[in-house]
CSV table of C-alpha atoms in Angstrom, one decimal:
chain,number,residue,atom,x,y,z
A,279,UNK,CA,8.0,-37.8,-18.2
A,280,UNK,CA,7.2,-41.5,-18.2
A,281,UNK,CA,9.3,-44.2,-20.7
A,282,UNK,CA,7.0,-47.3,-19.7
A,283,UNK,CA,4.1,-48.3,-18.1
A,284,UNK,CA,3.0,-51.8,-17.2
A,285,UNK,CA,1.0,-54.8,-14.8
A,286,UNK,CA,2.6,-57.8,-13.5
A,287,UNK,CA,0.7,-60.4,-12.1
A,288,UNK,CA,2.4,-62.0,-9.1
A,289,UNK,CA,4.2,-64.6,-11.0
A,290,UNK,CA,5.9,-62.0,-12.9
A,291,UNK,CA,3.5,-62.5,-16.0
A,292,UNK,CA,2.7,-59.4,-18.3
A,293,UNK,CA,-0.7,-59.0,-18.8
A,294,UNK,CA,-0.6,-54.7,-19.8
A,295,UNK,CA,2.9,-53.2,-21.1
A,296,UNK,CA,3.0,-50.1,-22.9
A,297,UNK,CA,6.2,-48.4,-23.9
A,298,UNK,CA,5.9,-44.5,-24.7
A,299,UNK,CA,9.2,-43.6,-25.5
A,300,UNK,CA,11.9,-46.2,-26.2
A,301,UNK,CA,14.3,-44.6,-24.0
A,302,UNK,CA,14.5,-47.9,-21.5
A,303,UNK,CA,15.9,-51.1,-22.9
A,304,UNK,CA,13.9,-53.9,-23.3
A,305,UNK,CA,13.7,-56.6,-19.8
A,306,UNK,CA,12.8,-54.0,-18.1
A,307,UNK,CA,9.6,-56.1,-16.7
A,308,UNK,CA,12.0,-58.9,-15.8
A,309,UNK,CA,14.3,-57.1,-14.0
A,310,UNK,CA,11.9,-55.1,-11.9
A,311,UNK,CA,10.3,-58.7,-10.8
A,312,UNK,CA,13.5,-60.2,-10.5
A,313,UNK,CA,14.7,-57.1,-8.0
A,314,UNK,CA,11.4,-56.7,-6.2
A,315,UNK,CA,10.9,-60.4,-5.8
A,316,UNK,CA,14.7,-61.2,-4.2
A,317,UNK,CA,15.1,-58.1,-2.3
A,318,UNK,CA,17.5,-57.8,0.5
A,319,UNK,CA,19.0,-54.4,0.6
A,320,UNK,CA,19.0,-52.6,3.4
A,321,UNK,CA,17.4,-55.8,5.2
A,322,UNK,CA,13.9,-54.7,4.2
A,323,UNK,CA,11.4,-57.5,3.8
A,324,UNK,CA,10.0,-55.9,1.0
A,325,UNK,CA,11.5,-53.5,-1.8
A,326,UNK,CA,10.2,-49.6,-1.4
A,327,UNK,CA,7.7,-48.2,-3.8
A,328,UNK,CA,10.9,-46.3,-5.6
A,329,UNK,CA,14.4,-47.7,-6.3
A,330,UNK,CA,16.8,-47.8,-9.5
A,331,UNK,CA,18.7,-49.9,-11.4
A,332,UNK,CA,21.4,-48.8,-13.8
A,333,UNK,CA,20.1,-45.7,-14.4
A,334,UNK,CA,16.4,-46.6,-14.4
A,335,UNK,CA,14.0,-45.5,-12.0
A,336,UNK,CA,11.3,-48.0,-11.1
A,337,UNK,CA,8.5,-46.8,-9.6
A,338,UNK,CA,5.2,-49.4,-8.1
A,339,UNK,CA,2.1,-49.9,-6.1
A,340,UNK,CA,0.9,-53.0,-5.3
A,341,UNK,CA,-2.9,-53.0,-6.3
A,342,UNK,CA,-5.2,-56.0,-5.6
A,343,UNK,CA,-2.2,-58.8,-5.9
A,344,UNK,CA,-0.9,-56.8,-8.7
A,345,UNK,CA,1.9,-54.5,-9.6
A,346,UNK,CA,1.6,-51.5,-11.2
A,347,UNK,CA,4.3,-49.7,-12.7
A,348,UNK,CA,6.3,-47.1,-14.3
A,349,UNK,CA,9.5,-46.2,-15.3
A,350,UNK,CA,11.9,-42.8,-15.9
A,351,UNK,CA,15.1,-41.8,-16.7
A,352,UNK,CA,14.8,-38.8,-15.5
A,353,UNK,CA,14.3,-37.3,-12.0
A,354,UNK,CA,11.0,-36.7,-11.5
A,355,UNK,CA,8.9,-36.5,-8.3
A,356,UNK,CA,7.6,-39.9,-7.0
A,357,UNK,CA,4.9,-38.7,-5.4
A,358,UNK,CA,3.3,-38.0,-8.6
A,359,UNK,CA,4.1,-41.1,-9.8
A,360,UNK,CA,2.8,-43.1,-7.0
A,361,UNK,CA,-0.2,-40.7,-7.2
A,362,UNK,CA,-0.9,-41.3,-10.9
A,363,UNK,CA,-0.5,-45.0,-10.4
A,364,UNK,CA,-3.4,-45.0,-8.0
A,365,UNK,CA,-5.5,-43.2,-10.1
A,366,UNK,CA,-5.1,-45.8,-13.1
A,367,UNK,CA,-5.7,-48.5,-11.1
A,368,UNK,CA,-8.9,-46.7,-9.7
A,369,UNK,CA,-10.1,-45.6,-12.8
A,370,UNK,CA,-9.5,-49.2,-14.0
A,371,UNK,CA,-11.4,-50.6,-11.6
A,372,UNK,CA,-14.2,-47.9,-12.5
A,373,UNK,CA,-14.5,-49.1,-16.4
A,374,UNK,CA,-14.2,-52.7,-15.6
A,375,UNK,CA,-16.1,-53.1,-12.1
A,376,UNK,CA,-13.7,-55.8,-10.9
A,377,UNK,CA,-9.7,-55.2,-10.9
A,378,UNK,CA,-7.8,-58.4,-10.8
A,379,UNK,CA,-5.8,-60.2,-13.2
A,380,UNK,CA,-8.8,-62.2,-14.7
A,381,UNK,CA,-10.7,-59.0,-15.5
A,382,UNK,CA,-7.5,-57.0,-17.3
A,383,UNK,CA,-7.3,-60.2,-19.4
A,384,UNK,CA,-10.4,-60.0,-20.1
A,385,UNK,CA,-10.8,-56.6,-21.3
A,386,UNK,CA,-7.0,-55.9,-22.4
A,387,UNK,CA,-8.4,-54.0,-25.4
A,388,UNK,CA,-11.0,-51.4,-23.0
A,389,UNK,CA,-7.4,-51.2,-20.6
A,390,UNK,CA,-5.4,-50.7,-24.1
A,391,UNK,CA,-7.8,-47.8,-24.8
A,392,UNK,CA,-7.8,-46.2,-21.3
A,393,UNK,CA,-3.8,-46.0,-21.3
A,394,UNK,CA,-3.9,-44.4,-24.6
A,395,UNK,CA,-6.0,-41.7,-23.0
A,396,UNK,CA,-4.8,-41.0,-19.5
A,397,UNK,CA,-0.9,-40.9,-20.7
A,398,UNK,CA,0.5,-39.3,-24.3
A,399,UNK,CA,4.1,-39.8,-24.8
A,400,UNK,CA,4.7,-39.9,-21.2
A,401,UNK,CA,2.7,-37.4,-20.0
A,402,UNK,CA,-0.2,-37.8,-17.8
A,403,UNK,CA,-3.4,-36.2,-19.4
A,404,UNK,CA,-6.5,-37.2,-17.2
A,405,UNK,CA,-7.5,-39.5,-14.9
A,406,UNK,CA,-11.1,-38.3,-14.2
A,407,UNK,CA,-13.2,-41.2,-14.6
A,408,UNK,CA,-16.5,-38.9,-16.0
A,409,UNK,CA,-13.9,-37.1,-18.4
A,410,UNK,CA,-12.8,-40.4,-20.1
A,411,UNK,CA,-16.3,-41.4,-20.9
A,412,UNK,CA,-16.3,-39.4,-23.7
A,413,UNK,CA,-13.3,-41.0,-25.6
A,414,UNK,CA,-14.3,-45.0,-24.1
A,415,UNK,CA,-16.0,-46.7,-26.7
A,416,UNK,CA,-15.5,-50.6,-25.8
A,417,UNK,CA,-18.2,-52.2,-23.5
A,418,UNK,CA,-16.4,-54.3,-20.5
A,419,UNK,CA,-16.6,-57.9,-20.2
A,420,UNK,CA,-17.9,-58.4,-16.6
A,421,UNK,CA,-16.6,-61.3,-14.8
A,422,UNK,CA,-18.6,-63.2,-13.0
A,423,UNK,CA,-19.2,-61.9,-9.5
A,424,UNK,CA,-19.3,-65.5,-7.7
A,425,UNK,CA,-15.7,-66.1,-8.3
A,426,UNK,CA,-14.9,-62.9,-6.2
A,427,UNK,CA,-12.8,-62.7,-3.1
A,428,UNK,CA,-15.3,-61.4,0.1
A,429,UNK,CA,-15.4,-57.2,0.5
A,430,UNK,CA,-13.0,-55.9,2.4
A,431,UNK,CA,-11.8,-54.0,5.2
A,432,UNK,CA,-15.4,-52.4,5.4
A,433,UNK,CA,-16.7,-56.2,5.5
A,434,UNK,CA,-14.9,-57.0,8.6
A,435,UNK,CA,-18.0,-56.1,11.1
A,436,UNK,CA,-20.8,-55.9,8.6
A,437,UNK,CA,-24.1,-58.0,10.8
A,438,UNK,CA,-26.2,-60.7,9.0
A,439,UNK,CA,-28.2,-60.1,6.4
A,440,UNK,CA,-27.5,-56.1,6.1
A,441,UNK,CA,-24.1,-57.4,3.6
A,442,UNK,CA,-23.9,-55.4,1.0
A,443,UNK,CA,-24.6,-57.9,-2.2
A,444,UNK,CA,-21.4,-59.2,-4.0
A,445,UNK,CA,-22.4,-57.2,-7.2
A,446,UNK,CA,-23.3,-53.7,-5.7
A,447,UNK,CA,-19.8,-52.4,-5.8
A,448,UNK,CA,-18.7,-54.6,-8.9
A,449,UNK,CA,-20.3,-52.4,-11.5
A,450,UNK,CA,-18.9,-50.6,-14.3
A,451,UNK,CA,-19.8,-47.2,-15.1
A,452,UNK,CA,-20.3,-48.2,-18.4
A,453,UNK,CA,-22.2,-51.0,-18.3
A,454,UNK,CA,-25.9,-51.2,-18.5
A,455,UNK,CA,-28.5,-53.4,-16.5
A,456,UNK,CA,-30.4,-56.3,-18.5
A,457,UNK,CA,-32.7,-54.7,-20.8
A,458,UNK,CA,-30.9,-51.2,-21.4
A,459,UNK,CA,-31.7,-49.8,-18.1
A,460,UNK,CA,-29.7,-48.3,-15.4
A,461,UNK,CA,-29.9,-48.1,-11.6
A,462,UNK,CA,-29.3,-44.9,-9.9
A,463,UNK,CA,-27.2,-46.3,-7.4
A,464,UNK,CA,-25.0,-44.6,-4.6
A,465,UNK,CA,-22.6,-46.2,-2.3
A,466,UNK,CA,-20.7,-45.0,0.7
A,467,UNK,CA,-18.2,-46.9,2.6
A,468,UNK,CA,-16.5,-45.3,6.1
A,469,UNK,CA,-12.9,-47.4,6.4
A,470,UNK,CA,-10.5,-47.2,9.2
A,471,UNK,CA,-7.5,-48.7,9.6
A,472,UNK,CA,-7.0,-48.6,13.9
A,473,UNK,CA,-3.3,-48.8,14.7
A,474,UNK,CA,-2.8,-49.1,18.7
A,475,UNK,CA,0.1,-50.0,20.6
A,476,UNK,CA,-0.4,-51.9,23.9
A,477,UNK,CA,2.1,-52.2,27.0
A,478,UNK,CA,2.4,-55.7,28.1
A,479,UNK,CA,-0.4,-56.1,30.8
A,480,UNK,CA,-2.6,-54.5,28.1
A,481,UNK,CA,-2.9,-50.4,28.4
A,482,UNK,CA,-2.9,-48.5,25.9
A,483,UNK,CA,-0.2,-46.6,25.4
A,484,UNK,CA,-0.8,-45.0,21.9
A,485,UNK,CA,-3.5,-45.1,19.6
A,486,UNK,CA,-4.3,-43.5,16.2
A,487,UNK,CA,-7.3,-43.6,13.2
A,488,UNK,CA,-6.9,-43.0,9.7
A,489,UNK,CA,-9.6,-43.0,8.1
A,490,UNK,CA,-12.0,-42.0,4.4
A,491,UNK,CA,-15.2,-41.9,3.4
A,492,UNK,CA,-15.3,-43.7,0.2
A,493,UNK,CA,-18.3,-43.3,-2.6
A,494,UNK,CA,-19.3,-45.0,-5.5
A,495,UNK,CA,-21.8,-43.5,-7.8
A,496,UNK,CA,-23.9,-45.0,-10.4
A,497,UNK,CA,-26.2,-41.5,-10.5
A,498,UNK,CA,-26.7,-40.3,-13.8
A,499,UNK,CA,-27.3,-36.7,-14.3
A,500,UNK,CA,-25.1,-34.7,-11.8
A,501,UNK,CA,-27.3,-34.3,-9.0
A,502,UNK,CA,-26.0,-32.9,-6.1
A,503,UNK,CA,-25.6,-34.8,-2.7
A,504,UNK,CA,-26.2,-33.5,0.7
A,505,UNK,CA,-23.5,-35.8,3.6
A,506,UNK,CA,-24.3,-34.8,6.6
A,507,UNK,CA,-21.5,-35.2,9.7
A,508,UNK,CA,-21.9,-35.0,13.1
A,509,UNK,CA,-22.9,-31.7,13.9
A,510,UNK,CA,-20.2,-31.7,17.3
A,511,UNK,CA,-17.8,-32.7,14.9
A,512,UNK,CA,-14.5,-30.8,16.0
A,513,UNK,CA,-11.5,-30.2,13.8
A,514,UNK,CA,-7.8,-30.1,15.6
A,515,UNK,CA,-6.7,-30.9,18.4
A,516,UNK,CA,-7.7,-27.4,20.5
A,517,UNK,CA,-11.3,-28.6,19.5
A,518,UNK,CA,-13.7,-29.0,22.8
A,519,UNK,CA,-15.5,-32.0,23.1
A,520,UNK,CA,-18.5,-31.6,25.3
A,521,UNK,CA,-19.4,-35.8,25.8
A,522,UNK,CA,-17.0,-38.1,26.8
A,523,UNK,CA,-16.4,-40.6,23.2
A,524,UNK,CA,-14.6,-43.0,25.2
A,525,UNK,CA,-18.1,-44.6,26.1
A,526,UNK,CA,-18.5,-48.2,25.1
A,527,UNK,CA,-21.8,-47.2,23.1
A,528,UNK,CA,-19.4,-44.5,21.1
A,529,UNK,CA,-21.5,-41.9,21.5
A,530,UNK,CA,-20.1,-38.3,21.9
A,531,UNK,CA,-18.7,-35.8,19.5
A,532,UNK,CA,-16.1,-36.3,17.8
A,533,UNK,CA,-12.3,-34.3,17.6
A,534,UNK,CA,-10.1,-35.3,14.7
A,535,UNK,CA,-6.6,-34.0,14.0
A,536,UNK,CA,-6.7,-33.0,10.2
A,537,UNK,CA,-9.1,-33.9,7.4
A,538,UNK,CA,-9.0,-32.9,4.3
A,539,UNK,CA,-11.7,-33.5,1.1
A,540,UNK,CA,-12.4,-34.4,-2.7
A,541,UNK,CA,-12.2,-31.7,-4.9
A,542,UNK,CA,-16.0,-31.6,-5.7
A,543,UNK,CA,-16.9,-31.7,-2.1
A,544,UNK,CA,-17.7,-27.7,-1.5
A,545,UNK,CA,-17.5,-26.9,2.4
A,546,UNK,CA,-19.4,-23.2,2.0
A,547,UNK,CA,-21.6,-24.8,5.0
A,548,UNK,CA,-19.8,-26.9,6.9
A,549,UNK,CA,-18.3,-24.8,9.6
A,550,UNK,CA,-22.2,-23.7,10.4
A,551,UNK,CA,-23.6,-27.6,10.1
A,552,UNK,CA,-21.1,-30.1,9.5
A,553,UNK,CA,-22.5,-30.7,6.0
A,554,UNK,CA,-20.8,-31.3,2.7
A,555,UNK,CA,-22.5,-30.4,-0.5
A,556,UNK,CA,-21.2,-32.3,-4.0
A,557,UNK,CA,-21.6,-33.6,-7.2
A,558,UNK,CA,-20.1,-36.8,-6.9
A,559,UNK,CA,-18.4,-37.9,-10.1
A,560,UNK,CA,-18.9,-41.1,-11.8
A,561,UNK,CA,-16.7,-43.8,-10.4
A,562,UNK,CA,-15.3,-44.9,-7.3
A,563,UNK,CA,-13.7,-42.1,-4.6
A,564,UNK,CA,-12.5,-40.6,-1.4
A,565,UNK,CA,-15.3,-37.8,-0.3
A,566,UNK,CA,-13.0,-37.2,2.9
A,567,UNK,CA,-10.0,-38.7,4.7
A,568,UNK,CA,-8.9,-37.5,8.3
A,569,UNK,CA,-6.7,-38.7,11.0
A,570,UNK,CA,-7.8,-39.3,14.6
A,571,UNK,CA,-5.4,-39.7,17.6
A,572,UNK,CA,-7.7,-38.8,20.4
A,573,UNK,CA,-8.6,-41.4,23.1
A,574,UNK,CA,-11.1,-44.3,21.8
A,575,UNK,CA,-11.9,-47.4,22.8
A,576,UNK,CA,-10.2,-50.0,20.1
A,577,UNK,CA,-12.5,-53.2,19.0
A,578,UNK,CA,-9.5,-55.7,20.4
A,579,UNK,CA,-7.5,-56.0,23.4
A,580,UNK,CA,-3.8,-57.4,23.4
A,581,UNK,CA,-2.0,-58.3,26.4
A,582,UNK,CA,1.6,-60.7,25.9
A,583,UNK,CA,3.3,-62.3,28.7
A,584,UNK,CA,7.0,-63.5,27.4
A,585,UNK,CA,8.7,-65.7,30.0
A,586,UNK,CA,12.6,-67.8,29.6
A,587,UNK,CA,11.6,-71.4,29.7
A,588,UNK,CA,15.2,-72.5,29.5
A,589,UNK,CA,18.8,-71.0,28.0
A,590,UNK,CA,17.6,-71.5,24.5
A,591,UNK,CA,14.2,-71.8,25.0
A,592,UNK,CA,10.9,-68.9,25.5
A,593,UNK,CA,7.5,-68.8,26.2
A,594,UNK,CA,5.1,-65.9,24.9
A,595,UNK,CA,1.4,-66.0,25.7
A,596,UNK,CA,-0.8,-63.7,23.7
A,597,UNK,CA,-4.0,-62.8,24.6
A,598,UNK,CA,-7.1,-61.1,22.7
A,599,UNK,CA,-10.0,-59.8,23.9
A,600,UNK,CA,-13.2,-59.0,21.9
A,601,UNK,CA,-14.4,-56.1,23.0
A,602,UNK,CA,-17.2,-54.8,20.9
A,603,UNK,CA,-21.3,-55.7,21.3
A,604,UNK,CA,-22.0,-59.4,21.3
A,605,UNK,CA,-25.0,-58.5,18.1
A,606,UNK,CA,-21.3,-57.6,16.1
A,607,UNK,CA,-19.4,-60.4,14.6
A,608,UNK,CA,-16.0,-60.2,13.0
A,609,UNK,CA,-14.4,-62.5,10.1
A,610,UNK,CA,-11.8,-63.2,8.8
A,611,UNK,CA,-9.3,-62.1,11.4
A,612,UNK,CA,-5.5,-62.9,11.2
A,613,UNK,CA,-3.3,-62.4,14.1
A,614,UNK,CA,0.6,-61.9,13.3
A,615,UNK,CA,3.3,-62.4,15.4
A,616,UNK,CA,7.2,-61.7,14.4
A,617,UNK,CA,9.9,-63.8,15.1
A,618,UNK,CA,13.9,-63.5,15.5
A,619,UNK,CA,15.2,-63.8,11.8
A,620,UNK,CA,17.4,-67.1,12.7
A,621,UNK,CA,14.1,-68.9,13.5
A,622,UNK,CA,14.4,-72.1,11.7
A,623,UNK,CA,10.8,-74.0,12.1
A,624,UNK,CA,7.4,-73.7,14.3
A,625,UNK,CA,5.2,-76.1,15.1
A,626,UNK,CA,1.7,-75.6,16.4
A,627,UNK,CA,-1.2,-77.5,18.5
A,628,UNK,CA,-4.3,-76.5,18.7
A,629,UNK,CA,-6.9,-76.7,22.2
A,630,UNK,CA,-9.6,-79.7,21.6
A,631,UNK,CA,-12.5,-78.2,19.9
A,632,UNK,CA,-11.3,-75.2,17.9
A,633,UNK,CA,-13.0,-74.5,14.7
A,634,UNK,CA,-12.3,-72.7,12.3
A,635,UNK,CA,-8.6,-71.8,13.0
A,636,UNK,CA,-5.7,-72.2,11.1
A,637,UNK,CA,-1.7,-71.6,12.2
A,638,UNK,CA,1.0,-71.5,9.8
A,639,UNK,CA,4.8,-70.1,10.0
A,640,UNK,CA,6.0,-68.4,7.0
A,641,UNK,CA,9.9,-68.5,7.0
A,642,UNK,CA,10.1,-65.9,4.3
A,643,UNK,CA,8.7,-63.2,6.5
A,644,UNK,CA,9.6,-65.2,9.7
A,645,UNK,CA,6.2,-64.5,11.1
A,646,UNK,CA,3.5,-66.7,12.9
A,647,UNK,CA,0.2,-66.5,11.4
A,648,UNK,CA,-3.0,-67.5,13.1
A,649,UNK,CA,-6.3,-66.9,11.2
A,650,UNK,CA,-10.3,-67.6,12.5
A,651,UNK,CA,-12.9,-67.0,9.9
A,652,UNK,CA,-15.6,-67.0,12.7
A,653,UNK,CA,-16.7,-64.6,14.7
A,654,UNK,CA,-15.2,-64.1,18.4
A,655,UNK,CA,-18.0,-64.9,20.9
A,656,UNK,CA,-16.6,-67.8,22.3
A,657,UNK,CA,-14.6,-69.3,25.3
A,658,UNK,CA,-10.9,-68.9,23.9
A,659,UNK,CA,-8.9,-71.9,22.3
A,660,UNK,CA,-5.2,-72.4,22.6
A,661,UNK,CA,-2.6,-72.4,19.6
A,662,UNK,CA,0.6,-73.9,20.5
A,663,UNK,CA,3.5,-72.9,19.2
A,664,UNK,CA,7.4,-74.6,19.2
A,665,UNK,CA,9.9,-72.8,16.7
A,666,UNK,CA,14.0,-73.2,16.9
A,667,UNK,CA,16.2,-71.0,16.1
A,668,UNK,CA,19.9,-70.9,14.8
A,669,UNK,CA,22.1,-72.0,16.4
A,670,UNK,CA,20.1,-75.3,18.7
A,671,UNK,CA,17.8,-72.4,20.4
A,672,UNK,CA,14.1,-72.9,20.8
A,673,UNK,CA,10.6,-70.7,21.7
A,674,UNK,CA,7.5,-71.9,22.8
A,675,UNK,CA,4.4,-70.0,22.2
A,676,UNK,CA,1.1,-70.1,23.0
A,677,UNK,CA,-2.2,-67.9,21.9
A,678,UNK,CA,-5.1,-67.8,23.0
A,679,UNK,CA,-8.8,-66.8,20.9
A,680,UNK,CA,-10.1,-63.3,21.6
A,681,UNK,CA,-12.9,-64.4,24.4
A,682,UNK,CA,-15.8,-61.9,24.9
């Protein structure tokens, strides 16, 4: 049972606030900014998706800079919650094409008018994006598609000229093309997030892929889609795999440790040919999501080398090594680098002749940041790095670019 619903911008600003039962005094909004922006319990960096106050339970995602959020006084489970938040910001991003804070101000009526349908009195109804259609009657106002941030995770290692357009994927299901017409469109993203850990002369020493298949469909009709997988695909770990993945070309089957799939994906033939049969609804979502922890060969090396300069003083040298084909190019990478929490200030110098790179130390997080928007096929440059810390101590650190 839900009391309130409502999106915060990242100054705190309301720009969606609904209240469903009166049960939870007013401020709420305030005080959930004021908590979440000055946390320090626990000595968290950030607050958790679920904490309360007074007898309040807050519960938020963070969704494209924004938070969205809603509140309880009684116990319910937050995985629902957290669940149903997601789907409201999908399906938001469905009807409107773009989700940021210019687009719900935009079309705060449409927004208004979705709310009304997915909760009733604080009880979730529907979030099926096909489903709502019949009870959406405002048009969206598009924002303009120039203004937009680039695509991203699935941008990172897109080559040249095969980029996706900035308006493919910024489409609302309800919107028409000039002149009344609509394009039977389909879209399908693969997006992994690679987390590896690396010993310090640079072996791996664990490594792990989650990953989805993500699909947006502009198909009108219901017509039913044919993915086909790799047909060695194997499934759990006691899977055999019969070519050696490991290969720099990636070739090979493939083992993962679990999957599991959309509700209109039906899997009557998959066991036989690795081939999922649907009819994909209309809006954005995940066909599959799986988990991969066998051996691969990750798209960056890191190898550190931390040395004492002095009693107060350090030295860390962090190298990162492209290692995928020269005909790939990678943007927008940002290397990270936490420091001891009594680091007081960083300074950085740059090698003569890097382009493109930017260093910055944010004390709030007490990380190092060091970002190159170009791709990685050079001779490596060298950040430098000087930070002190509390009381009189000092590190010196220096990076160096991925090199290929």
């Amino acid at each position: 049972m839900i009391s309130q619903f409502f999106v915060l911008s990242q100054r705190g600003d309301h720009i969606v606030f609904r209240d469903y039962r009166g049960e939870v005094p007013k401020g709420s909004a305030e005080i959930f900014f004021r908590k979440v922006k000055f946390w320090n319990e626990d000595e968290a960096e950030e607050a958790p998706p679920v904490f309360n106050i007074d007898g309040v339970n807050y519960v938020h995602v963070k969704v494209a800079g924004l938070f969205f959020v809603v509140t309880t006084m009684v116990n319910i489970s937050p995985s629902l919650l957290l669940e149903l938040l997601q789907r409201i910001a999908r399906v938001t991003k469905d009807y409107l094409g773009v989700l940021n804070e210019d687009s719900l101000r935009k079309n705060f009526i449409l927004v208004y008018e979705l709310l009304d349908e997915v909760i009733d009195f604080g009880y979730p109804q529907t979030t099926s994006t096909e489903a709502l259609k019949s009870y959406i009657f405002n048009e969206p106002i598009m924002v303009d598609a120039g203004r937009l941030p680039p695509l991203g995770p699935a941008a990172m290692f897109m080559q040249g000229t095969k980029r996706m357009p900035g308006t493919a994927v910024t489409k609302s299901v309800v919107a028409n093309e000039p002149g009344g017409k609509k394009r039977e469109e389909i879209f399908v993203d693969i997006i992994e997030k690679i987390s590896v850990t690396f010993s310090s002369s640079g072996y791996i020493l664990t490594s792990e892929i989650d990953g989805t298949i993500q699909m947006k469909s502009y198909l009108s009709g219901n017509p039913e889609i044919r993915l086909a997988l790799n047909e060695d695909l194997g499934i759990g770990k006691n899977s055999s795999s019969t070519h050696d993945y490991r290969s720099s070309s990636g070739g090979g089957s493939v083992v993962l440790d679990d999957c599991n799939f959309h509700e209109s994906v039906q899997l009557d033939s998959f066991d036989i040919d690795r081939t999922l049969h649907l009819i994909p609804p209309d809006g954005e979502f995940p066909v599959m999501n799986y988990r991969m922890t066998q051996e691969f060969k990750p798209p960056f090396r890191v190898t550190a080398l931390i040395e004492e300069a002095g009693p107060s003083r350090a030295e860390v040298l962090l190298k990162i090594r492209a290692d995928f084909p020269a005909n790939v190019t990678a943007n927008t990478i940002t290397v990270q680098m936490p420091v001891p929490s009594y680091t007081m200030r960083a300074s950085f110098e740059l090698e003569a002749g890097a382009v493109g790179q930017t260093t910055d130390f944010k004390e709030g997080t007490r990380r190092l940041e060091w970002n190159l928007k170009k791709r990685l096929l050079v001779v490596p440059s060298i950040p430098f790095v000087q930070s002190s810390h509390f009381p009189r101590r000092h590190m010196e650190t220096s990076q160096k670019k991925p090199d290929q």
